[in-house]
Coordinates of C-alpha atoms in Angstrom, one line a residue:
X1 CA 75.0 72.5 105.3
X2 CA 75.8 73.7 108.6
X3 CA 75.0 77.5 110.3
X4 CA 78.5 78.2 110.4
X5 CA 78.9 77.3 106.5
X6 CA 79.2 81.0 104.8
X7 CA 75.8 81.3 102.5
X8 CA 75.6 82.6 98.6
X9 CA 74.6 85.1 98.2
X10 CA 71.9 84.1 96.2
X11 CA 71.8 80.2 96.3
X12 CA 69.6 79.8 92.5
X13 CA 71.6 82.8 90.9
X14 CA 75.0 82.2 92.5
X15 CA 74.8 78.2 91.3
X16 CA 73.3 78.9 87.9
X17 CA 76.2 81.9 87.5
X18 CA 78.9 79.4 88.8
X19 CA 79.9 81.8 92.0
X20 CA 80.8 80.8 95.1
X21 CA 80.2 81.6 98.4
X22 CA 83.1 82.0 99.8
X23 CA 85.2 83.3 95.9
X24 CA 82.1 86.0 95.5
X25 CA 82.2 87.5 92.7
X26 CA 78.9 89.1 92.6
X27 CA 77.5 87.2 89.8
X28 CA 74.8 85.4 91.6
X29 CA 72.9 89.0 92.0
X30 CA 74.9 91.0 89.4
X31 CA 73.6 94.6 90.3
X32 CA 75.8 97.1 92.0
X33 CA 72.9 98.3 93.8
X34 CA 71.9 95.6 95.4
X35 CA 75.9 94.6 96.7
X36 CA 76.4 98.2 97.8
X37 CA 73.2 98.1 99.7
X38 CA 74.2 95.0 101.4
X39 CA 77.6 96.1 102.0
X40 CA 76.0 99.5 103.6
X41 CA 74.3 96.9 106.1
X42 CA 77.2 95.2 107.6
X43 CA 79.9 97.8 106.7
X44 CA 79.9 101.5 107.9
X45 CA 79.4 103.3 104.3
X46 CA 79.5 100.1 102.6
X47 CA 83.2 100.7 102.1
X48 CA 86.8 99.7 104.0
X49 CA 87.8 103.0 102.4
X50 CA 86.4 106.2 103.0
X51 CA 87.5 108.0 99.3
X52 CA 85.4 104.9 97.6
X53 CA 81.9 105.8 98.9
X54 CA 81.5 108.6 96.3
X55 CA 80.2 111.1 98.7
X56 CA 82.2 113.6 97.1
X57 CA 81.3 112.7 93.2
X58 CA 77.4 112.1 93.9
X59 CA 75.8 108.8 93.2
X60 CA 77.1 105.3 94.4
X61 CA 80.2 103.2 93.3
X62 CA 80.4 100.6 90.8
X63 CA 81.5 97.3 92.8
X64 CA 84.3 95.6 91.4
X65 CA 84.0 91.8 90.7
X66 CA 87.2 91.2 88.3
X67 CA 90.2 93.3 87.0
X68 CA 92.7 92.5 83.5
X69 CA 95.4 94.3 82.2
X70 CA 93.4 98.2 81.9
X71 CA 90.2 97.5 82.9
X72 CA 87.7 96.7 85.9
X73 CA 84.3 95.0 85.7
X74 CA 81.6 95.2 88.0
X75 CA 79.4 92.7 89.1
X76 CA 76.8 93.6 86.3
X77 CA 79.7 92.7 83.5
X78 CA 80.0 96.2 82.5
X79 CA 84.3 97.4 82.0
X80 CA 85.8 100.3 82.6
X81 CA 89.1 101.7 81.8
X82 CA 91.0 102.2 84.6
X83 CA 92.7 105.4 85.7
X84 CA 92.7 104.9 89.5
X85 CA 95.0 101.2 89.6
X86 CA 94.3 100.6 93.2
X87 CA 95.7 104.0 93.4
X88 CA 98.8 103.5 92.4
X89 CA 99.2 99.9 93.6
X90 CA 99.2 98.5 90.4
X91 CA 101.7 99.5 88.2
X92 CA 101.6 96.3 85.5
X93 CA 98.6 96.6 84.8
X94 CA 95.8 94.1 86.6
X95 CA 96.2 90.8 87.1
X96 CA 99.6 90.9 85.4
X97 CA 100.8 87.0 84.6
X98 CA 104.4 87.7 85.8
X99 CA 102.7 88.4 89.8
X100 CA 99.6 86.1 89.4
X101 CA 102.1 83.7 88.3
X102 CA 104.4 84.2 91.2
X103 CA 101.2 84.2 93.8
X104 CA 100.0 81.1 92.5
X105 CA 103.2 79.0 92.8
X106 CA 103.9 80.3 96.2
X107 CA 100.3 80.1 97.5
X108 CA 100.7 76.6 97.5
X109 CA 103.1 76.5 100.5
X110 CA 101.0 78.7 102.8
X111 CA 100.0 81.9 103.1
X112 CA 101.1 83.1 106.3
X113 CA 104.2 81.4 108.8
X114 CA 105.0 83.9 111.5
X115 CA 108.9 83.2 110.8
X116 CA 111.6 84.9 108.6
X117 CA 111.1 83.2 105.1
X118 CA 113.8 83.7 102.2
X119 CA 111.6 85.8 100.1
X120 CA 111.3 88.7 102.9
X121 CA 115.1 88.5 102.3
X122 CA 114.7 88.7 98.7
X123 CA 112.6 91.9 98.9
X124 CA 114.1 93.4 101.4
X125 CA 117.9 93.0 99.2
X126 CA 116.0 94.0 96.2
X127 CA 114.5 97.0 98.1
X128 CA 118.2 98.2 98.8
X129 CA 120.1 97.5 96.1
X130 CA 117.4 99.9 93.9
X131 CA 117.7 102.8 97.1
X132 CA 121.2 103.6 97.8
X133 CA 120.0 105.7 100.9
X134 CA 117.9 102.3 102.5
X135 CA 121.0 100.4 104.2
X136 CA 118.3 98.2 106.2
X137 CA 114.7 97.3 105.4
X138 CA 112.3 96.6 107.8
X139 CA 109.0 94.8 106.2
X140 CA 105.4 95.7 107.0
X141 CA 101.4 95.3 106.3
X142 CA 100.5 98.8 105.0
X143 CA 101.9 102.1 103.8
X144 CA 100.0 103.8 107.3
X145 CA 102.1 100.8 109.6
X146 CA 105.3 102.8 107.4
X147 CA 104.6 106.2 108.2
X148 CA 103.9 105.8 111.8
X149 CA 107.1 103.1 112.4
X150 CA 109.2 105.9 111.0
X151 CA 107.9 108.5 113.1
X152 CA 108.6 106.0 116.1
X153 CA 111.7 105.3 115.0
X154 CA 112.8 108.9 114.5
X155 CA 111.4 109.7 117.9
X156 CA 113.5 107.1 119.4
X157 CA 116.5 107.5 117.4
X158 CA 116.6 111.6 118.2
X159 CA 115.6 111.3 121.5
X160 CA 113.2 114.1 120.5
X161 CA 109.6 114.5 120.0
X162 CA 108.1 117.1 118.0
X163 CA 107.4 115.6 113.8
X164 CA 107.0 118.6 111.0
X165 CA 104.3 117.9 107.8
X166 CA 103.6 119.5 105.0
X167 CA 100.0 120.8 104.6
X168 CA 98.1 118.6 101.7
X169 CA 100.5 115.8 102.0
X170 CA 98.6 112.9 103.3
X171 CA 100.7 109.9 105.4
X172 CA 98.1 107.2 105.9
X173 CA 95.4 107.2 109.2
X174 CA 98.3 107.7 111.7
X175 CA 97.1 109.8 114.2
X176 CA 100.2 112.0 114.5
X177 CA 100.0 113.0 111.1
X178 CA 96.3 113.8 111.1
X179 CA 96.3 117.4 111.7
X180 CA 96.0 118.1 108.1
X181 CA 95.4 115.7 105.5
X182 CA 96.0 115.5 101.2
X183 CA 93.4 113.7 99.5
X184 CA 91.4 111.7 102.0
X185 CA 91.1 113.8 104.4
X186 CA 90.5 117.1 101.8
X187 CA 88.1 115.2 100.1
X188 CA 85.8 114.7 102.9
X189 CA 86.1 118.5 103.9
X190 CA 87.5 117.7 107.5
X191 CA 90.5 119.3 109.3
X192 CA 91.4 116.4 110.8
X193 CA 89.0 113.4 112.3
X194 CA 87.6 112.5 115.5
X195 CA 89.0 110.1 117.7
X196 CA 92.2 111.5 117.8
X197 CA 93.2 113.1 120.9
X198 CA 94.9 116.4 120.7
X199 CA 97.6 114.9 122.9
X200 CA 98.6 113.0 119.9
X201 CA 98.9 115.7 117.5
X202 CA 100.0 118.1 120.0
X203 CA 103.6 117.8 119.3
X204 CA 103.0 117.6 115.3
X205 CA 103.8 120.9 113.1
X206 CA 101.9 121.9 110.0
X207 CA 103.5 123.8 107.3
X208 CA 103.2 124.9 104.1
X209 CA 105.0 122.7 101.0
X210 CA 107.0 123.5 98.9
X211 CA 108.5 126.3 102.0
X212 CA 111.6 125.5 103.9
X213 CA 110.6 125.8 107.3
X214 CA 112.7 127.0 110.0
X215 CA 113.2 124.0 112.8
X216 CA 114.9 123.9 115.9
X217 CA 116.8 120.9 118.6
X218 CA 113.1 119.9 119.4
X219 CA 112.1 118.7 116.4
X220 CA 112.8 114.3 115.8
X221 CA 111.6 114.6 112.0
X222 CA 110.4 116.1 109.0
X223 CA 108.4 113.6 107.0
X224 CA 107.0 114.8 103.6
X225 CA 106.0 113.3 100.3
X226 CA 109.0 114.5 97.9
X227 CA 106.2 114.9 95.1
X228 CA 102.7 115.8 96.7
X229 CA 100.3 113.4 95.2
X230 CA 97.6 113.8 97.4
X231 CA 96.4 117.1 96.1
X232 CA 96.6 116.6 92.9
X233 CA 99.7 116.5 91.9
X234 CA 102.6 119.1 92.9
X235 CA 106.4 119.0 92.4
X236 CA 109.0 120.3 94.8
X237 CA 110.1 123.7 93.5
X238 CA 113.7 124.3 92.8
X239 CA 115.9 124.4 95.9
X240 CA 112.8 123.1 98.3
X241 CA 114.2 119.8 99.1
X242 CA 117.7 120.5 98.6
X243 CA 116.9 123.1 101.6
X244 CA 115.2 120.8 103.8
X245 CA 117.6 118.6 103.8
X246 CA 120.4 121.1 105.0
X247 CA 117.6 122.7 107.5
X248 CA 117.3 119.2 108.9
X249 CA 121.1 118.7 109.1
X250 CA 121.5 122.1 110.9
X251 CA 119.5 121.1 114.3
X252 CA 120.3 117.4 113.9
X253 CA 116.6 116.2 112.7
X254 CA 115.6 113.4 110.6
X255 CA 114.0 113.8 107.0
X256 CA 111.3 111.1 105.9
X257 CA 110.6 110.8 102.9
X258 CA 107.1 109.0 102.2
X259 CA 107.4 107.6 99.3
X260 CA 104.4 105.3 99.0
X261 CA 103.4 106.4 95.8
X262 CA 106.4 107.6 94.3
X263 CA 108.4 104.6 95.4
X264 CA 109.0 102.2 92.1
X265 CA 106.6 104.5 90.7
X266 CA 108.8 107.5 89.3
X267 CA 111.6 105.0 88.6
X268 CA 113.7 102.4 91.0
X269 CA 115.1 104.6 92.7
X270 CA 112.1 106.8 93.3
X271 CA 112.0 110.6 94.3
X272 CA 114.9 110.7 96.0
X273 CA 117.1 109.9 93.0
X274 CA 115.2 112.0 90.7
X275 CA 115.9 115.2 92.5
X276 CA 119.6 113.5 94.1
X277 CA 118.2 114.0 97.8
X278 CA 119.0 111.6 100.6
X279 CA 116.4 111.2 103.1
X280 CA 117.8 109.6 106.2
X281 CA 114.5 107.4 106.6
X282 CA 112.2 106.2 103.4
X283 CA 108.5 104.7 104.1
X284 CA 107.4 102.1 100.9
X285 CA 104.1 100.7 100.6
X286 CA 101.6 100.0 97.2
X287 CA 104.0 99.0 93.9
X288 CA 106.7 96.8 96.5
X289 CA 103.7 94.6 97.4
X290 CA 102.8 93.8 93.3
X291 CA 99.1 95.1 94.4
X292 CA 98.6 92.6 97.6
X293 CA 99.0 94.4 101.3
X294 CA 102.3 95.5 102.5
X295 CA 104.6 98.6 103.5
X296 CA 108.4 98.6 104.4
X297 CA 110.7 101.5 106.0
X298 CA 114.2 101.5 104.9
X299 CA 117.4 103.6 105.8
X300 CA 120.2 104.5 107.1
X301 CA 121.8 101.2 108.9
X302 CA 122.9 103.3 112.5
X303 CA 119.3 104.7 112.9
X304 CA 117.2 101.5 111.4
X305 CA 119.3 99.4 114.4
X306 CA 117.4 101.0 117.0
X307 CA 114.6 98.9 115.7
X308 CA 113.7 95.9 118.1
X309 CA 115.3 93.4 118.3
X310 CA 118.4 95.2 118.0
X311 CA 117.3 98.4 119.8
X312 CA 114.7 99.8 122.1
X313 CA 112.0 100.8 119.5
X314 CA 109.3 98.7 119.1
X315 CA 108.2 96.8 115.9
X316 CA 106.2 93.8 115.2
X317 CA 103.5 91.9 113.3
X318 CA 102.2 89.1 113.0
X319 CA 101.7 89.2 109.2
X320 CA 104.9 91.6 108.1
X321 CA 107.1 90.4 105.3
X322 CA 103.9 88.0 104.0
X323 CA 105.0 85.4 101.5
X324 CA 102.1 86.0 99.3
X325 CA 103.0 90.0 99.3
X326 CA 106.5 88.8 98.9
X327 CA 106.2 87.0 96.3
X328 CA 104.1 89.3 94.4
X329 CA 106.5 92.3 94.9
X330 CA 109.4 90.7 93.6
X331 CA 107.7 89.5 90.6
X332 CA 106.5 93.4 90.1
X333 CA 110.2 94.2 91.1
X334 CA 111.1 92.4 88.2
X335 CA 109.3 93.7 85.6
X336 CA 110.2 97.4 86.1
X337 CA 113.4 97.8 84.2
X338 CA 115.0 101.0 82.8
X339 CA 113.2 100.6 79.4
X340 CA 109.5 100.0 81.7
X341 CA 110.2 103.5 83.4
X342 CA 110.9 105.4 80.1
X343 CA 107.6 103.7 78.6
X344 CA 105.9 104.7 81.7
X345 CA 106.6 108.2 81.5
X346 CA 105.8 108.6 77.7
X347 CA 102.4 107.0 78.2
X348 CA 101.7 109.1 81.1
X349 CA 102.9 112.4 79.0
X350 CA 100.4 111.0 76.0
X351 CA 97.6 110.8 78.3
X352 CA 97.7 114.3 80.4
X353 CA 98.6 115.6 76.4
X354 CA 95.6 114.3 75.2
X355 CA 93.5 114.7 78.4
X356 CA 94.2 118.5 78.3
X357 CA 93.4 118.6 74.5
X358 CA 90.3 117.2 74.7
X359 CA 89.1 119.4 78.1
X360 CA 90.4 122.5 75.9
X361 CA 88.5 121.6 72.9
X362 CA 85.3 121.4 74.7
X363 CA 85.9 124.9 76.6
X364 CA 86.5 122.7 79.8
X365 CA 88.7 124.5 81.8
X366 CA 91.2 121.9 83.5
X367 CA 95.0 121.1 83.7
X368 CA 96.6 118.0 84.0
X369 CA 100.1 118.8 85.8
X370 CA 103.0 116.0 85.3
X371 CA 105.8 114.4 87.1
X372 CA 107.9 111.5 85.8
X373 CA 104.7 108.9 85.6
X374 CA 102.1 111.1 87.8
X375 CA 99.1 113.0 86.4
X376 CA 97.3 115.2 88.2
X377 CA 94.0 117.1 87.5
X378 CA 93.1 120.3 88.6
X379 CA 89.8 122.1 87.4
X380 CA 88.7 124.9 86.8
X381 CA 90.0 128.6 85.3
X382 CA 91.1 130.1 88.8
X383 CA 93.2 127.6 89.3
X384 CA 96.3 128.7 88.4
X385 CA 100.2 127.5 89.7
X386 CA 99.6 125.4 92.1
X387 CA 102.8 125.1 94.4
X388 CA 101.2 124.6 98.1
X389 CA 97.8 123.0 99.4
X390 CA 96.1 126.9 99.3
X391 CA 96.9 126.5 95.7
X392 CA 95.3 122.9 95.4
X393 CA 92.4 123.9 96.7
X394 CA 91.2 126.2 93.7
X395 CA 90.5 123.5 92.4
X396 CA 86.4 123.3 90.9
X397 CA 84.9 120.0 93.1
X398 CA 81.8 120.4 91.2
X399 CA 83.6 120.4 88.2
X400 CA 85.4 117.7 88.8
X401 CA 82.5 115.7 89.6
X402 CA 80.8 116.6 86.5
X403 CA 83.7 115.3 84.8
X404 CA 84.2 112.2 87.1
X405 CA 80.5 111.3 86.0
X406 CA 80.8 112.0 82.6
X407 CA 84.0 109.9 81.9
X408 CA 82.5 107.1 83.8
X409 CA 79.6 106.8 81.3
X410 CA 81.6 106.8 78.8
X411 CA 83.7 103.8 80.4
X412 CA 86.3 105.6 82.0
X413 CA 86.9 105.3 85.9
X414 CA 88.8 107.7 86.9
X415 CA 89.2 108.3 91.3
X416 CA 86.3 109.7 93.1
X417 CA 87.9 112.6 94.4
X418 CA 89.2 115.7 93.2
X419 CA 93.2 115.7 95.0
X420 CA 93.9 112.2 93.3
X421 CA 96.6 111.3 90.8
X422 CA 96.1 109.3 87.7
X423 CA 97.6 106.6 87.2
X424 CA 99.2 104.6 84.5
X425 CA 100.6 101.5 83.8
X426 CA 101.6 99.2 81.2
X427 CA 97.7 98.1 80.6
X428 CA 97.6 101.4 79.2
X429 CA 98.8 100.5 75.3
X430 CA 98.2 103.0 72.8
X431 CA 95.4 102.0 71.5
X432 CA 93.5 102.1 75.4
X433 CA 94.9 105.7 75.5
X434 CA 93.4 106.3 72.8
X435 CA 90.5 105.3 73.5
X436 CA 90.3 107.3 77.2
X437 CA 91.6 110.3 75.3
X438 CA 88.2 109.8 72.7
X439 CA 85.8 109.4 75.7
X440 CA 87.6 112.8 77.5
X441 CA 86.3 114.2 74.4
X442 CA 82.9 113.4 74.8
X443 CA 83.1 113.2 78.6
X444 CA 84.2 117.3 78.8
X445 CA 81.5 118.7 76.4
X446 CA 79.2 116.5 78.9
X447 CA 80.5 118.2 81.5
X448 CA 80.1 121.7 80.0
X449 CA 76.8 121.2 78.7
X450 CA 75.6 120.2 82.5
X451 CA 77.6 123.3 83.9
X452 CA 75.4 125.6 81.6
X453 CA 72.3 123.6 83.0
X454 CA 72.6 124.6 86.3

């Protein structure tokens, strides 16, 4: 054994577990306190994700060693199931056999070649043919590398310079679109971060959803999430995006649509063909990579050609269009059929049905909004319609905690954050609906009965 050989963590408990060093798994010390103290040591928080640290839920997060179908397991062997899906990453269910399948056959050849491979291809054909509106694909390594290419692209395609967003909608840590955040940055109770200049936001409008602004020739792009899902979750009211899209043809803008989450999520086509809108540039990221790292932009062919190395706006990366990610989209890709999306839907209609039974029953005051697959959660009696980010923010945190808390006890892991969307996927059967719907039960007179403690 040399210094440079990476350690177990434990080298008696790791060997008698059968873990290894560099495959960890945890179950050489099998606590979650110890692991997230160790991670705390070498990584700021102890998390690669701000939203998983639980500041905003109390206590400290369970650390995941293994994942199947509906359910997690931490390092101490203890399941949960699983309403947060890499937050919408997974969409079969974890460790689904048709992508761990595909992974393991193509791992084989390499994992990384810095060419053009024929599954990039693949993707990129299958991207298209399920998005009328995305003439040309352009492959990435995250659904953040999406959002900010697009708003590079539109800058250089308009010749323009000013980008509108939509208070509450949340586009990944690019800095131009930090001005106001959805869910990661509302969760943390900041209006933007530090370490972003104000000349990089200084050309980036904030609005309120679900209004039509009013633009003018200086504006390059709107970009927007066609269904908010980043606080809570909100549809587009009649006529919204039907109105930004004529707004946007009037002064000769661009519309984004980010749809990271919607994308593959609400159906092949995503947002865009649920409400018939056609956004002139589409950001991907989370179900096109079948849960491994990836993003993609696609659109119209005339403005996706000023892309290098046809045009003078610069892409690149050294691990874009992955073969691993590749593979493992298309074999997600696959799966969702017609039939899929319509079983999708139901089960996500049975669950916010039976979560808002259960919260009712206990004198829990919550809704659980709906769109197509998404479930939201908002808490709390003053709540109300929510339509904009003012509205989202009604929301009861404590409450939600409470509830978050509860439900995990009771085996259910929901997000640690009060602006995320559950999500479901074919793990979810029946009978693990069911079962969450049972432990909501339980988990909202909890939740009251600690309210009336305070």
């Amino acid at each position: 054994m040399t210094d440079q050989m990476i350690p177990s963590c434990d080298p008696i408990g790791c060997a008698a577990a059968g873990c290894t060093a560099t495959v960890c798994t945890g179950a050489g010390l099998a606590s979650n306190a110890t692991m997230f103290a160790r991670s705390k040591a070498v990584i700021p928080g102890g998390v690669n994700s701000s939203i998983r640290a639980f500041n905003s839920v109390g206590g400290e997060p369970y650390v995941v060693a293994r994942a199947k179908g509906a359910t997690i397991t931490d390092v101490e062997g203890t399941s949960y199931y699983d309403l947060v899906q890499s937050y919408g990453a997974v969409i079969l269910g974890h460790a689904h056999p048709a992508v761990t399948e595909a992974i393991t056959a193509a791992v084989v050849d390499g994992t990384s070649y810095g060419a053009p491979t024929p599954r990039e291809m693949k993707l990129a054909e299958a991207i298209s043919e399920r998005v009328s509106s995305c003439e040309r694909v352009r492959l990435m390594n995250s659904g953040t590398e999406a959002t900010s290419t697009a708003i590079r692209l539109a800058r250089g395609a308009t010749g323009r310079d000013r980008i509108v967003t939509f208070a509450g909608n949340f586009h990944g840590a690019t800095d131009a679109l930090l001005v106001a955040g959805g869910s990661g940055v509302a969760t943390l109770g900041l209006p933007g971060t530090a370490g972003v200049p104000n000349a990089s936001v200084a050309e980036t409008m904030v609005v309120p959803y679900n209004v039509v602004p009013e633009l003018n020739d200086q504006v390059a792009a709107v970009i927007i999430e066609p269904v908010a899902a980043n606080m809570g979750v909100v549809a587009p009211v009649a006529g919204f995006l039907e109105g930004l899209r004529a707004e946007c043809d009037r002064v000769g803008a661009l519309l984004i649509f980010d749809e990271v989450i919607t994308g593959f999520r609400l159906g092949s086509g995503g947002a865009q063909a649920m409400y018939g809108i056609t956004p002139d540039i589409t950001c991907f990221g989370k179900v096109i990579g079948g849960g491994l790292p990836i993003g993609s932009i696609g659109g119209r062919a005339d403005i996706m050609e000023y892309l290098s190395p046809l045009g003078p706006v610069f892409h690149s990366g050294t691990l874009s269009g992955n073969p691993l990610a590749t593979a493992a989209g298309l074999a997600a890709l696959n799966q969702l059929t017609p039939d899929v999306y319509i079983e999708l839907q139901a089960r996500a209609g049975r669950l916010a049905a039976g979560l808002g039974d259960a919260c009712a029953s206990a004198g829990f005051a919550a809704s659980f909004p709906i769109v197509g697959t998404l479930v939201g959660m908002f808490c709390g009696s003053a709540v109300g319609t929510v339509q904009n980010f003012d509205d989202a923010k009604r929301t009861d945190e404590a409450a939600y905690s409470r509830f978050f808390q509860a439900m995990l006890a009771e085996g259910v892991a929901m997000a640690p954050g009060a602006y995320e969307t559950i999500f479901v996927g074919l793990g979810h059967t029946d009978d693990v609906l069911d079962a969450i719907v049972a432990a909501a039960h339980r988990a909202a007179t909890t939740a009251v009965s600690r309210s009336d403690k305070r």
